[in-house]
mmCIF file with all atom_site columns, C-alpha atoms in Angstrom:
data_model
loop_
_atom_site.group_PDB
_atom_site.id
_atom_site.type_symbol
_atom_site.label_atom_id
_atom_site.label_alt_id
_atom_site.label_comp_id
_atom_site.label_asym_id
_atom_site.label_entity_id
_atom_site.label_seq_id
_atom_site.pdbx_PDB_ins_code
_atom_site.Cartn_x
_atom_site.Cartn_y
_atom_site.Cartn_z
_atom_site.occupancy
_atom_site.B_iso_or_equiv
_atom_site.pdbx_formal_charge
_atom_site.auth_seq_id
_atom_site.auth_comp_id
_atom_site.auth_asym_id
_atom_site.auth_atom_id
_atom_site.pdbx_PDB_model_num
ATOM 1   C CA . MET F 1 1   ? 0.000  0.000   0.000   1.00 37.00 ? 284 MET F CA 1
ATOM 2   C CA . LYS F 1 2   ? 1.487  3.315   -1.031  1.00 45.00 ? 285 LYS F CA 1
ATOM 3   C CA . GLY F 1 3   ? 1.257  6.572   0.887   1.00 48.00 ? 286 GLY F CA 1
ATOM 4   C CA . LYS F 1 4   ? 1.949  10.072  -0.333  1.00 50.00 ? 287 LYS F CA 1
ATOM 5   C CA . LEU F 1 5   ? 5.170  10.192  1.693   1.00 54.00 ? 288 LEU F CA 1
ATOM 6   C CA . GLY F 1 6   ? 6.743  6.977   0.519   1.00 50.00 ? 289 GLY F CA 1
ATOM 7   C CA . SER F 1 7   ? 6.933  4.634   -2.393  1.00 50.00 ? 290 SER F CA 1
ATOM 8   C CA . ARG F 1 8   ? 6.623  1.514   -0.232  1.00 64.00 ? 291 ARG F CA 1
ATOM 9   C CA . ARG F 1 9   ? 4.219  0.295   2.386   1.00 82.00 ? 292 ARG F CA 1
ATOM 10  C CA . VAL F 1 10  ? 5.069  1.912   5.724   1.00 91.00 ? 293 VAL F CA 1
ATOM 11  C CA . ARG F 1 11  ? 3.772  0.865   9.142   1.00 96.00 ? 294 ARG F CA 1
ATOM 12  C CA . ILE F 1 12  ? 3.854  3.424   11.948  1.00 98.00 ? 295 ILE F CA 1
ATOM 13  C CA . LEU F 1 13  ? 3.280  2.943   15.674  1.00 98.00 ? 296 LEU F CA 1
ATOM 14  C CA . VAL F 1 14  ? 2.385  6.002   17.760  1.00 98.00 ? 297 VAL F CA 1
ATOM 15  C CA . VAL F 1 15  ? 2.586  5.811   21.550  1.00 96.00 ? 298 VAL F CA 1
ATOM 16  C CA . ASP F 1 16  ? 1.287  8.744   23.589  1.00 96.00 ? 299 ASP F CA 1
ATOM 17  C CA . PRO F 1 17  ? -0.888 8.882   26.717  1.00 95.00 ? 300 PRO F CA 1
ATOM 18  C CA . GLU F 1 18  ? -2.641 12.086  25.639  1.00 95.00 ? 301 GLU F CA 1
ATOM 19  C CA . ASP F 1 19  ? -5.786 11.846  23.501  1.00 97.00 ? 302 ASP F CA 1
ATOM 20  C CA . TRP F 1 20  ? -5.176 15.219  21.808  1.00 96.00 ? 303 TRP F CA 1
ATOM 21  C CA . CYS F 1 21  ? -1.752 14.086  20.611  1.00 97.00 ? 304 CYS F CA 1
ATOM 22  C CA . ARG F 1 22  ? -2.999 10.768  19.220  1.00 98.00 ? 305 ARG F CA 1
ATOM 23  C CA . ASP F 1 23  ? -5.909 12.583  17.540  1.00 98.00 ? 306 ASP F CA 1
ATOM 24  C CA . PHE F 1 24  ? -3.556 15.175  16.031  1.00 98.00 ? 307 PHE F CA 1
ATOM 25  C CA . LEU F 1 25  ? -1.173 12.493  14.740  1.00 98.00 ? 308 LEU F CA 1
ATOM 26  C CA . THR F 1 26  ? -4.084 10.480  13.315  1.00 98.00 ? 309 THR F CA 1
ATOM 27  C CA . SER F 1 27  ? -5.051 13.579  11.318  1.00 97.00 ? 310 SER F CA 1
ATOM 28  C CA . VAL F 1 28  ? -1.434 14.060  10.218  1.00 96.00 ? 311 VAL F CA 1
ATOM 29  C CA . MET F 1 29  ? -1.186 10.452  9.015   1.00 96.00 ? 312 MET F CA 1
ATOM 30  C CA . ARG F 1 30  ? -4.409 10.748  7.027   1.00 95.00 ? 313 ARG F CA 1
ATOM 31  C CA . LEU F 1 31  ? -3.346 14.114  5.596   1.00 93.00 ? 314 LEU F CA 1
ATOM 32  C CA . CYS F 1 32  ? -0.099 12.500  4.415   1.00 92.00 ? 315 CYS F CA 1
ATOM 33  C CA . GLY F 1 33  ? -1.943 9.598   2.812   1.00 93.00 ? 316 GLY F CA 1
ATOM 34  C CA . LEU F 1 34  ? -0.554 7.079   5.286   1.00 94.00 ? 317 LEU F CA 1
ATOM 35  C CA . GLN F 1 35  ? -3.016 4.318   6.011   1.00 93.00 ? 318 GLN F CA 1
ATOM 36  C CA . GLU F 1 36  ? -1.123 1.783   8.107   1.00 95.00 ? 319 GLU F CA 1
ATOM 37  C CA . PHE F 1 37  ? -0.669 3.237   11.551  1.00 97.00 ? 320 PHE F CA 1
ATOM 38  C CA . THR F 1 38  ? -1.515 2.125   15.059  1.00 98.00 ? 321 THR F CA 1
ATOM 39  C CA . MET F 1 39  ? -2.262 4.503   17.927  1.00 98.00 ? 322 MET F CA 1
ATOM 40  C CA . VAL F 1 40  ? -1.775 3.336   21.527  1.00 97.00 ? 323 VAL F CA 1
ATOM 41  C CA . ALA F 1 41  ? -1.760 5.110   24.885  1.00 96.00 ? 324 ALA F CA 1
ATOM 42  C CA . SER F 1 42  ? 0.814  3.114   26.860  1.00 93.00 ? 325 SER F CA 1
ATOM 43  C CA . ALA F 1 43  ? 4.107  1.308   26.587  1.00 91.00 ? 326 ALA F CA 1
ATOM 44  C CA . ALA F 1 44  ? 2.330  -1.949  27.484  1.00 90.00 ? 327 ALA F CA 1
ATOM 45  C CA . GLU F 1 45  ? -0.053 -1.482  24.541  1.00 94.00 ? 328 GLU F CA 1
ATOM 46  C CA . ALA F 1 46  ? 2.931  -0.657  22.331  1.00 94.00 ? 329 ALA F CA 1
ATOM 47  C CA . MET F 1 47  ? 4.725  -3.833  23.355  1.00 92.00 ? 330 MET F CA 1
ATOM 48  C CA . GLN F 1 48  ? 1.577  -5.823  22.513  1.00 95.00 ? 331 GLN F CA 1
ATOM 49  C CA . ALA F 1 49  ? 1.332  -4.120  19.094  1.00 96.00 ? 332 ALA F CA 1
ATOM 50  C CA . LEU F 1 50  ? 5.009  -4.916  18.463  1.00 94.00 ? 333 LEU F CA 1
ATOM 51  C CA . GLU F 1 51  ? 4.336  -8.581  19.263  1.00 94.00 ? 334 GLU F CA 1
ATOM 52  C CA . GLU F 1 52  ? 1.549  -8.636  16.675  1.00 95.00 ? 335 GLU F CA 1
ATOM 53  C CA . SER F 1 53  ? 3.122  -6.612  13.839  1.00 94.00 ? 336 SER F CA 1
ATOM 54  C CA . ALA F 1 54  ? 6.353  -5.204  12.493  1.00 94.00 ? 337 ALA F CA 1
ATOM 55  C CA . PHE F 1 55  ? 6.687  -1.405  12.262  1.00 96.00 ? 338 PHE F CA 1
ATOM 56  C CA . ASP F 1 56  ? 9.000  0.856   10.290  1.00 95.00 ? 339 ASP F CA 1
ATOM 57  C CA . LEU F 1 57  ? 8.615  3.946   12.464  1.00 96.00 ? 340 LEU F CA 1
ATOM 58  C CA . LEU F 1 58  ? 7.864  4.492   16.143  1.00 96.00 ? 341 LEU F CA 1
ATOM 59  C CA . ILE F 1 59  ? 6.647  7.896   17.315  1.00 97.00 ? 342 ILE F CA 1
ATOM 60  C CA . ALA F 1 60  ? 6.638  7.957   21.114  1.00 94.00 ? 343 ALA F CA 1
ATOM 61  C CA . ASP F 1 61  ? 6.306  10.316  24.026  1.00 91.00 ? 344 ASP F CA 1
ATOM 62  C CA . HIS F 1 62  ? 9.651  10.681  25.805  1.00 85.00 ? 345 HIS F CA 1
ATOM 63  C CA . HIS F 1 63  ? 8.352  9.478   29.160  1.00 80.00 ? 346 HIS F CA 1
ATOM 64  C CA . LEU F 1 64  ? 6.839  6.290   27.769  1.00 78.00 ? 347 LEU F CA 1
ATOM 65  C CA . ALA F 1 65  ? 9.910  5.498   25.732  1.00 63.00 ? 348 ALA F CA 1
ATOM 66  C CA . GLU F 1 66  ? 12.188 6.016   28.713  1.00 63.00 ? 349 GLU F CA 1
ATOM 67  C CA . GLN F 1 67  ? 10.110 4.274   31.417  1.00 64.00 ? 350 GLN F CA 1
ATOM 68  C CA . GLN F 1 68  ? 9.498  1.051   29.543  1.00 58.00 ? 351 GLN F CA 1
ATOM 69  C CA . ARG F 1 69  ? 12.763 0.901   27.626  1.00 78.00 ? 352 ARG F CA 1
ATOM 70  C CA . LEU F 1 70  ? 10.567 0.845   24.563  1.00 86.00 ? 353 LEU F CA 1
ATOM 71  C CA . LEU F 1 71  ? 13.212 2.154   22.202  1.00 85.00 ? 354 LEU F CA 1
ATOM 72  C CA . GLU F 1 72  ? 15.727 -0.494  23.195  1.00 85.00 ? 355 GLU F CA 1
ATOM 73  C CA . SER F 1 73  ? 13.158 -3.231  22.732  1.00 87.00 ? 356 SER F CA 1
ATOM 74  C CA . CYS F 1 74  ? 12.275 -1.905  19.272  1.00 89.00 ? 357 CYS F CA 1
ATOM 75  C CA . ARG F 1 75  ? 15.930 -1.615  18.317  1.00 86.00 ? 358 ARG F CA 1
ATOM 76  C CA . HIS F 1 76  ? 16.466 -5.227  19.387  1.00 89.00 ? 359 HIS F CA 1
ATOM 77  C CA . ARG F 1 77  ? 13.561 -6.369  17.170  1.00 91.00 ? 360 ARG F CA 1
ATOM 78  C CA . ASP F 1 78  ? 14.586 -4.276  14.147  1.00 91.00 ? 361 ASP F CA 1
ATOM 79  C CA . PRO F 1 79  ? 17.918 -2.421  14.120  1.00 88.00 ? 362 PRO F CA 1
ATOM 80  C CA . THR F 1 80  ? 16.742 -0.328  11.156  1.00 89.00 ? 363 THR F CA 1
ATOM 81  C CA . MET F 1 81  ? 13.522 0.935   12.767  1.00 93.00 ? 364 MET F CA 1
ATOM 82  C CA . ARG F 1 82  ? 13.287 4.706   12.820  1.00 94.00 ? 365 ARG F CA 1
ATOM 83  C CA . PHE F 1 83  ? 12.183 6.652   15.923  1.00 93.00 ? 366 PHE F CA 1
ATOM 84  C CA . ILE F 1 84  ? 10.692 10.058  16.537  1.00 94.00 ? 367 ILE F CA 1
ATOM 85  C CA . VAL F 1 85  ? 10.691 10.948  20.233  1.00 91.00 ? 368 VAL F CA 1
ATOM 86  C CA . MET F 1 86  ? 8.355  13.709  21.423  1.00 92.00 ? 369 MET F CA 1
ATOM 87  C CA . LEU F 1 87  ? 9.713  15.880  24.220  1.00 88.00 ? 370 LEU F CA 1
ATOM 88  C CA . GLN F 1 88  ? 7.906  18.345  26.479  1.00 83.00 ? 371 GLN F CA 1
ATOM 89  C CA . ARG F 1 89  ? 10.856 20.695  26.998  1.00 68.00 ? 372 ARG F CA 1
ATOM 90  C CA . ARG F 1 90  ? 14.139 21.374  25.259  1.00 61.00 ? 373 ARG F CA 1
ATOM 91  C CA . SER F 1 91  ? 15.940 20.795  28.561  1.00 55.00 ? 374 SER F CA 1
ATOM 92  C CA . GLN F 1 92  ? 15.052 17.091  28.289  1.00 53.00 ? 375 GLN F CA 1
ATOM 93  C CA . THR F 1 93  ? 17.466 16.681  25.394  1.00 53.00 ? 376 THR F CA 1
ATOM 94  C CA . SER F 1 94  ? 20.439 16.958  27.739  1.00 50.00 ? 377 SER F CA 1
ATOM 95  C CA . ARG F 1 95  ? 19.259 13.793  29.526  1.00 52.00 ? 378 ARG F CA 1
ATOM 96  C CA . MET F 1 96  ? 18.436 11.875  26.350  1.00 56.00 ? 379 MET F CA 1
ATOM 97  C CA . VAL F 1 97  ? 20.648 9.144   25.044  1.00 56.00 ? 380 VAL F CA 1
ATOM 98  C CA . TYR F 1 98  ? 21.005 9.783   21.347  1.00 59.00 ? 381 TYR F CA 1
ATOM 99  C CA . LEU F 1 99  ? 20.163 6.568   19.544  1.00 64.00 ? 382 LEU F CA 1
ATOM 100 C CA . GLU F 1 100 ? 20.897 5.799   15.925  1.00 70.00 ? 383 GLU F CA 1
ATOM 101 C CA . HIS F 1 101 ? 17.962 6.433   13.572  1.00 75.00 ? 384 HIS F CA 1
ATOM 102 C CA . THR F 1 102 ? 16.272 8.706   16.147  1.00 86.00 ? 385 THR F CA 1
ATOM 103 C CA . ASP F 1 103 ? 14.854 12.172  15.677  1.00 89.00 ? 386 ASP F CA 1
ATOM 104 C CA . TYR F 1 104 ? 13.269 14.500  18.230  1.00 89.00 ? 387 TYR F CA 1
ATOM 105 C CA . VAL F 1 105 ? 10.322 16.916  18.198  1.00 92.00 ? 388 VAL F CA 1
ATOM 106 C CA . PHE F 1 106 ? 8.950  19.208  20.868  1.00 90.00 ? 389 PHE F CA 1
ATOM 107 C CA . LYS F 1 107 ? 5.387  19.471  22.091  1.00 91.00 ? 390 LYS F CA 1
ATOM 108 C CA . PRO F 1 108 ? 3.186  21.210  21.248  1.00 91.00 ? 391 PRO F CA 1
ATOM 109 C CA . LEU F 1 109 ? 3.688  19.627  17.853  1.00 93.00 ? 392 LEU F CA 1
ATOM 110 C CA . SER F 1 110 ? 4.001  21.722  14.723  1.00 94.00 ? 393 SER F CA 1
ATOM 111 C CA . LEU F 1 111 ? 2.241  20.297  11.665  1.00 96.00 ? 394 LEU F CA 1
ATOM 112 C CA . ASP F 1 112 ? 5.083  21.262  9.327   1.00 96.00 ? 395 ASP F CA 1
ATOM 113 C CA . GLU F 1 113 ? 7.773  19.867  11.600  1.00 97.00 ? 396 GLU F CA 1
ATOM 114 C CA . ILE F 1 114 ? 6.118  16.522  12.323  1.00 97.00 ? 397 ILE F CA 1
ATOM 115 C CA . VAL F 1 115 ? 5.287  15.987  8.630   1.00 97.00 ? 398 VAL F CA 1
ATOM 116 C CA . ARG F 1 116 ? 8.917  16.741  7.724   1.00 97.00 ? 399 ARG F CA 1
ATOM 117 C CA . LYS F 1 117 ? 10.235 14.361  10.423  1.00 97.00 ? 400 LYS F CA 1
ATOM 118 C CA . ILE F 1 118 ? 7.878  11.567  9.329   1.00 96.00 ? 401 ILE F CA 1
ATOM 119 C CA . ARG F 1 119 ? 8.790  12.112  5.666   1.00 95.00 ? 402 ARG F CA 1
ATOM 120 C CA . ASP F 1 120 ? 12.514 12.036  6.475   1.00 95.00 ? 403 ASP F CA 1
ATOM 121 C CA . ALA F 1 121 ? 12.193 8.873   8.580   1.00 95.00 ? 404 ALA F CA 1
ATOM 122 C CA . ILE F 1 122 ? 10.251 7.099   5.837   1.00 94.00 ? 405 ILE F CA 1
ATOM 123 C CA . HIS F 1 123 ? 12.769 8.220   3.228   1.00 94.00 ? 406 HIS F CA 1
ATOM 124 C CA . GLN F 1 124 ? 15.681 6.901   5.296   1.00 92.00 ? 407 GLN F CA 1
ATOM 125 C CA . LYS F 1 125 ? 13.922 3.585   5.924   1.00 91.00 ? 408 LYS F CA 1
ATOM 126 C CA . ASN F 1 126 ? 13.145 3.187   2.202   1.00 91.00 ? 409 ASN F CA 1
ATOM 127 C CA . LEU F 1 127 ? 16.725 4.067   1.309   1.00 92.00 ? 410 LEU F CA 1
ATOM 128 C CA . HIS F 1 128 ? 17.970 1.381   3.686   1.00 89.00 ? 411 HIS F CA 1
ATOM 129 C CA . ARG F 1 129 ? 15.568 -1.153  2.137   1.00 88.00 ? 412 ARG F CA 1
ATOM 130 C CA . ALA F 1 130 ? 16.808 -0.280  -1.357  1.00 90.00 ? 413 ALA F CA 1
ATOM 131 C CA . GLU F 1 131 ? 20.444 -0.645  -0.279  1.00 93.00 ? 414 GLU F CA 1
ATOM 132 C CA . GLU F 1 132 ? 19.704 -4.044  1.282   1.00 91.00 ? 415 GLU F CA 1
ATOM 133 C CA . GLU F 1 133 ? 17.911 -5.193  -1.880  1.00 92.00 ? 416 GLU F CA 1
ATOM 134 C CA . LEU F 1 134 ? 20.838 -4.051  -4.046  1.00 93.00 ? 417 LEU F CA 1
ATOM 135 C CA . ARG F 1 135 ? 23.267 -5.902  -1.768  1.00 92.00 ? 418 ARG F CA 1
ATOM 136 C CA . ARG F 1 136 ? 21.129 -9.049  -2.019  1.00 92.00 ? 419 ARG F CA 1
ATOM 137 C CA . LEU F 1 137 ? 20.924 -8.797  -5.827  1.00 92.00 ? 420 LEU F CA 1
ATOM 138 C CA . LYS F 1 138 ? 24.708 -8.382  -6.088  1.00 89.00 ? 421 LYS F CA 1
ATOM 139 C CA . GLN F 1 139 ? 25.276 -11.468 -3.939  1.00 90.00 ? 422 GLN F CA 1
ATOM 140 C CA . THR F 1 140 ? 22.861 -13.466 -6.103  1.00 90.00 ? 423 THR F CA 1
ATOM 141 C CA . ALA F 1 141 ? 24.566 -12.275 -9.293  1.00 86.00 ? 424 ALA F CA 1
ATOM 142 C CA . PHE F 1 142 ? 28.005 -13.212 -7.956  1.00 83.00 ? 425 PHE F CA 1
ATOM 143 C CA . ARG F 1 143 ? 26.754 -16.699 -7.048  1.00 85.00 ? 426 ARG F CA 1
ATOM 144 C CA . ILE F 1 144 ? 25.234 -17.184 -10.504 1.00 87.00 ? 427 ILE F CA 1
ATOM 145 C CA . LEU F 1 145 ? 28.329 -15.901 -12.329 1.00 83.00 ? 428 LEU F CA 1
ATOM 146 C CA . GLY F 1 146 ? 30.493 -18.072 -10.240 1.00 68.00 ? 429 GLY F CA 1
#
């Protein structure tokens, strides 16, 4: 299934305890033409969703991600998964561990900024997929050619 922001099917998991934030991000996903997203309110619900499906992008509130070690669990499942962490205050960045493939946004969310961050994360994930496919095709060609 294609969305306006990517040429491949993209699955997004959003984890935030606040209804307004999940509602806003639902509207953003629909506006961007993204159809495969899951909204949950807790880290426990996120862990359940991760057991049931694979995701390309996790958008999570900083407190949930930190308390449940959600990011580390996701990274263990898929080292190429992209993250967008939502922070309440800029001062929280000094306490954050900067993880590979992670971007940060500040609440209240800006439509332009969150769309740009989602687009960039999807682009990077698709680029990684294309590189992996090219690597696989090269290995196959070398085996065939001997």
